[in-house]
Amino acid sequence: ETGVTQSPTHLIKTRGQQVTLRCSSQSGHNTVSWYQQALGQGPQFIFQYYREEENGRGNFPPRFSGLQFPNYSSELNVNALELDDSALYLCASSSRQGWVTEAFFGQGTRLTVV
Amino acid sequence: AQKVTQAQTEISVVEKEDVTLDCVYETRDTTYYLFWYKQPPSGELVFLIRRNSFDEQNEISGRYSWNFQKSTSSFNFTITASQVVDSAVYFCALSEASFGNEKLTFGTGTRLTIIP
């Protein structure tokens, strides 16, 4: 196990609703990244948070937003859900102490939008 | 823009056979990092290896080995004497070498099935 935990593990929402996904990073890690993985695809970078500020964003609309808390845990919020938002959402934590290090992933939250 | 291509969508081999997973990447950066991750059915991405673009030495870790060839922009992964537990989806990924930047660009993955 990586020590990165995500909740909930599964979620079903209706189109137009809002959802919040949560991630607790591995102890000692100060950077959290979120990825969306559609069925049969590789993960796509959504955004990254470092010391409570967004630090890099992928090609996702503003209705995807996030937060990082002082304990380095994080939330991903998605507003106005669309059917195409159905995916596995992965959180990864890493320690920003130098050049690129390995990111440790949680088991993900599988979101289904109906 | 960065891009990772894993042309092999699915591979099936009989247990104990060797198997190589291909990865080709594109980047304009002169310094970058390459990764391989394993994704079992549980969904969690398991880190296997990180390699920076300055280090073209091949690496071996038990039954796993990696061949990095900068000239062909490839970073291939070989499993020797495959086992059923190796069945999973494997992803190759690329990251720019910015300080503390862990943004990963993933390929579409290769589903590996080891037949007992």
mmCIF file with all atom_site columns, C-alpha atoms in Angstrom, chain A residues 1-2 31 33 35 37 40-43 45 48 88 90 94-107, chain B residues 33 35 37 39 42-47 50 89 91 95-109:
data_model
loop_
_atom_site.group_PDB
_atom_site.id
_atom_site.type_symbol
_atom_site.label_atom_id
_atom_site.label_alt_id
_atom_site.label_comp_id
_atom_site.label_asym_id
_atom_site.label_entity_id
_atom_site.label_seq_id
_atom_site.pdbx_PDB_ins_code
_atom_site.Cartn_x
_atom_site.Cartn_y
_atom_site.Cartn_z
_atom_site.occupancy
_atom_site.B_iso_or_equiv
_atom_site.pdbx_formal_charge
_atom_site.auth_seq_id
_atom_site.auth_comp_id
_atom_site.auth_asym_id
_atom_site.auth_atom_id
_atom_site.pdbx_PDB_model_num
ATOM 1  C CA . GLU A 1 1   ? 0.000   0.000  0.000   1.00 0.00 ? 1   GLU A CA 1
ATOM 2  C CA . THR A 1 2   ? 1.109   3.522  -0.786  1.00 0.00 ? 2   THR A CA 1
ATOM 3  C CA . THR A 1 31  ? 2.155   17.780 -3.291  1.00 0.00 ? 31  THR A CA 1
ATOM 4  C CA . SER A 1 33  ? -2.070  15.711 -8.169  1.00 0.00 ? 33  SER A CA 1
ATOM 5  C CA . TYR A 1 35  ? -5.912  12.514 -12.700 1.00 0.00 ? 35  TYR A CA 1
ATOM 6  C CA . GLN A 1 37  ? -8.876  7.947  -16.206 1.00 0.00 ? 37  GLN A CA 1
ATOM 7  C CA . GLY A 1 40  ? -9.632  1.944  -21.475 1.00 0.00 ? 40  GLY A CA 1
ATOM 8  C CA . GLN A 1 41  ? -7.500  5.077  -21.430 1.00 0.00 ? 41  GLN A CA 1
ATOM 9  C CA . GLY A 1 42  ? -4.453  6.308  -19.598 1.00 0.00 ? 42  GLY A CA 1
ATOM 10 C CA . PRO A 1 43  ? -4.805  8.813  -16.756 1.00 0.00 ? 43  PRO A CA 1
ATOM 11 C CA . PHE A 1 45  ? -3.638  15.196 -15.584 1.00 0.00 ? 45  PHE A CA 1
ATOM 12 C CA . GLN A 1 48  ? -1.676  19.724 -9.001  1.00 0.00 ? 48  GLN A CA 1
ATOM 13 C CA . LEU A 1 88  ? -11.821 6.669  -12.359 1.00 0.00 ? 88  LEU A CA 1
ATOM 14 C CA . LEU A 1 90  ? -6.902  9.087  -9.154  1.00 0.00 ? 90  LEU A CA 1
ATOM 15 C CA . SER A 1 94  ? 4.652   13.200 -3.868  1.00 0.00 ? 94  SER A CA 1
ATOM 16 C CA . SER A 1 95  ? 7.294   15.018 -1.935  1.00 0.00 ? 95  SER A CA 1
ATOM 17 C CA . ARG A 1 96  ? 8.577   18.203 -3.511  1.00 0.00 ? 96  ARG A CA 1
ATOM 18 C CA . GLN A 1 97  ? 12.099  18.098 -2.208  1.00 0.00 ? 97  GLN A CA 1
ATOM 19 C CA . GLY A 1 98  ? 13.973  18.234 -5.446  1.00 0.00 ? 98  GLY A CA 1
ATOM 20 C CA . TRP A 1 99  ? 13.745  17.099 -8.997  1.00 0.00 ? 99  TRP A CA 1
ATOM 21 C CA . VAL A 1 100 ? 10.905  14.929 -10.165 1.00 0.00 ? 100 VAL A CA 1
ATOM 22 C CA . THR A 1 101 ? 10.253  12.058 -7.822  1.00 0.00 ? 101 THR A CA 1
ATOM 23 C CA . GLU A 1 102 ? 7.868   9.179  -8.100  1.00 0.00 ? 102 GLU A CA 1
ATOM 24 C CA . ALA A 1 103 ? 4.211   9.867  -7.404  1.00 0.00 ? 103 ALA A CA 1
ATOM 25 C CA . PHE A 1 104 ? 2.271   7.429  -5.253  1.00 0.00 ? 104 PHE A CA 1
ATOM 26 C CA . PHE A 1 105 ? -1.300  6.816  -6.246  1.00 0.00 ? 105 PHE A CA 1
ATOM 27 C CA . GLY A 1 106 ? -4.420  5.952  -4.313  1.00 0.00 ? 106 GLY A CA 1
ATOM 28 C CA . GLN A 1 107 ? -6.909  3.340  -5.449  1.00 0.00 ? 107 GLN A CA 1
ATOM 29 C CA . TYR B 2 33  ? 11.801  11.665 -16.806 1.00 0.00 ? 33  TYR B CA 1
ATOM 30 C CA . PHE B 2 35  ? 8.187   6.077  -15.713 1.00 0.00 ? 35  PHE B CA 1
ATOM 31 C CA . TYR B 2 37  ? 3.402   2.026  -13.631 1.00 0.00 ? 37  TYR B CA 1
ATOM 32 C CA . GLN B 2 39  ? -2.360  -1.020 -12.625 1.00 0.00 ? 39  GLN B CA 1
ATOM 33 C CA . SER B 2 42  ? -7.920  -2.803 -7.892  1.00 0.00 ? 42  SER B CA 1
ATOM 34 C CA . GLY B 2 43  ? -7.183  0.406  -9.803  1.00 0.00 ? 43  GLY B CA 1
ATOM 35 C CA . GLU B 2 44  ? -4.195  1.708  -7.878  1.00 0.00 ? 44  GLU B CA 1
ATOM 36 C CA . LEU B 2 45  ? -1.212  2.667  -10.014 1.00 0.00 ? 45  LEU B CA 1
ATOM 37 C CA . VAL B 2 46  ? 1.894   0.958  -8.679  1.00 0.00 ? 46  VAL B CA 1
ATOM 38 C CA . PHE B 2 47  ? 5.199   2.692  -9.346  1.00 0.00 ? 47  PHE B CA 1
ATOM 39 C CA . ARG B 2 50  ? 11.735  6.249  -12.860 1.00 0.00 ? 50  ARG B CA 1
ATOM 40 C CA . VAL B 2 89  ? -2.416  -2.969 -17.294 1.00 0.00 ? 89  VAL B CA 1
ATOM 41 C CA . PHE B 2 91  ? 1.438   2.363  -18.317 1.00 0.00 ? 91  PHE B CA 1
ATOM 42 C CA . SER B 2 95  ? 7.346   14.073 -17.122 1.00 0.00 ? 95  SER B CA 1
ATOM 43 C CA . GLU B 2 96  ? 9.229   17.281 -17.779 1.00 0.00 ? 96  GLU B CA 1
ATOM 44 C CA . ALA B 2 97  ? 12.168  17.849 -15.478 1.00 0.00 ? 97  ALA B CA 1
ATOM 45 C CA . SER B 2 98  ? 10.962  20.896 -13.612 1.00 0.00 ? 98  SER B CA 1
ATOM 46 C CA . PHE B 2 99  ? 11.792  21.227 -9.962  1.00 0.00 ? 99  PHE B CA 1
ATOM 47 C CA . GLY B 2 100 ? 9.137   19.318 -8.083  1.00 0.00 ? 100 GLY B CA 1
ATOM 48 C CA . ASN B 2 101 ? 6.893   18.978 -11.125 1.00 0.00 ? 101 ASN B CA 1
ATOM 49 C CA . GLU B 2 102 ? 5.279   15.600 -11.098 1.00 0.00 ? 102 GLU B CA 1
ATOM 50 C CA . LYS B 2 103 ? 2.811   16.146 -13.933 1.00 0.00 ? 103 LYS B CA 1
ATOM 51 C CA . LEU B 2 104 ? 2.745   12.853 -15.797 1.00 0.00 ? 104 LEU B CA 1
ATOM 52 C CA . THR B 2 105 ? 1.728   12.286 -19.391 1.00 0.00 ? 105 THR B CA 1
ATOM 53 C CA . PHE B 2 106 ? 0.576   8.691  -19.729 1.00 0.00 ? 106 PHE B CA 1
ATOM 54 C CA . GLY B 2 107 ? 0.259   6.352  -22.662 1.00 0.00 ? 107 GLY B CA 1
ATOM 55 C CA . THR B 2 108 ? -2.956  4.435  -23.225 1.00 0.00 ? 108 THR B CA 1
ATOM 56 C CA . GLY B 2 109 ? -1.592  1.351  -21.523 1.00 0.00 ? 109 GLY B CA 1
#
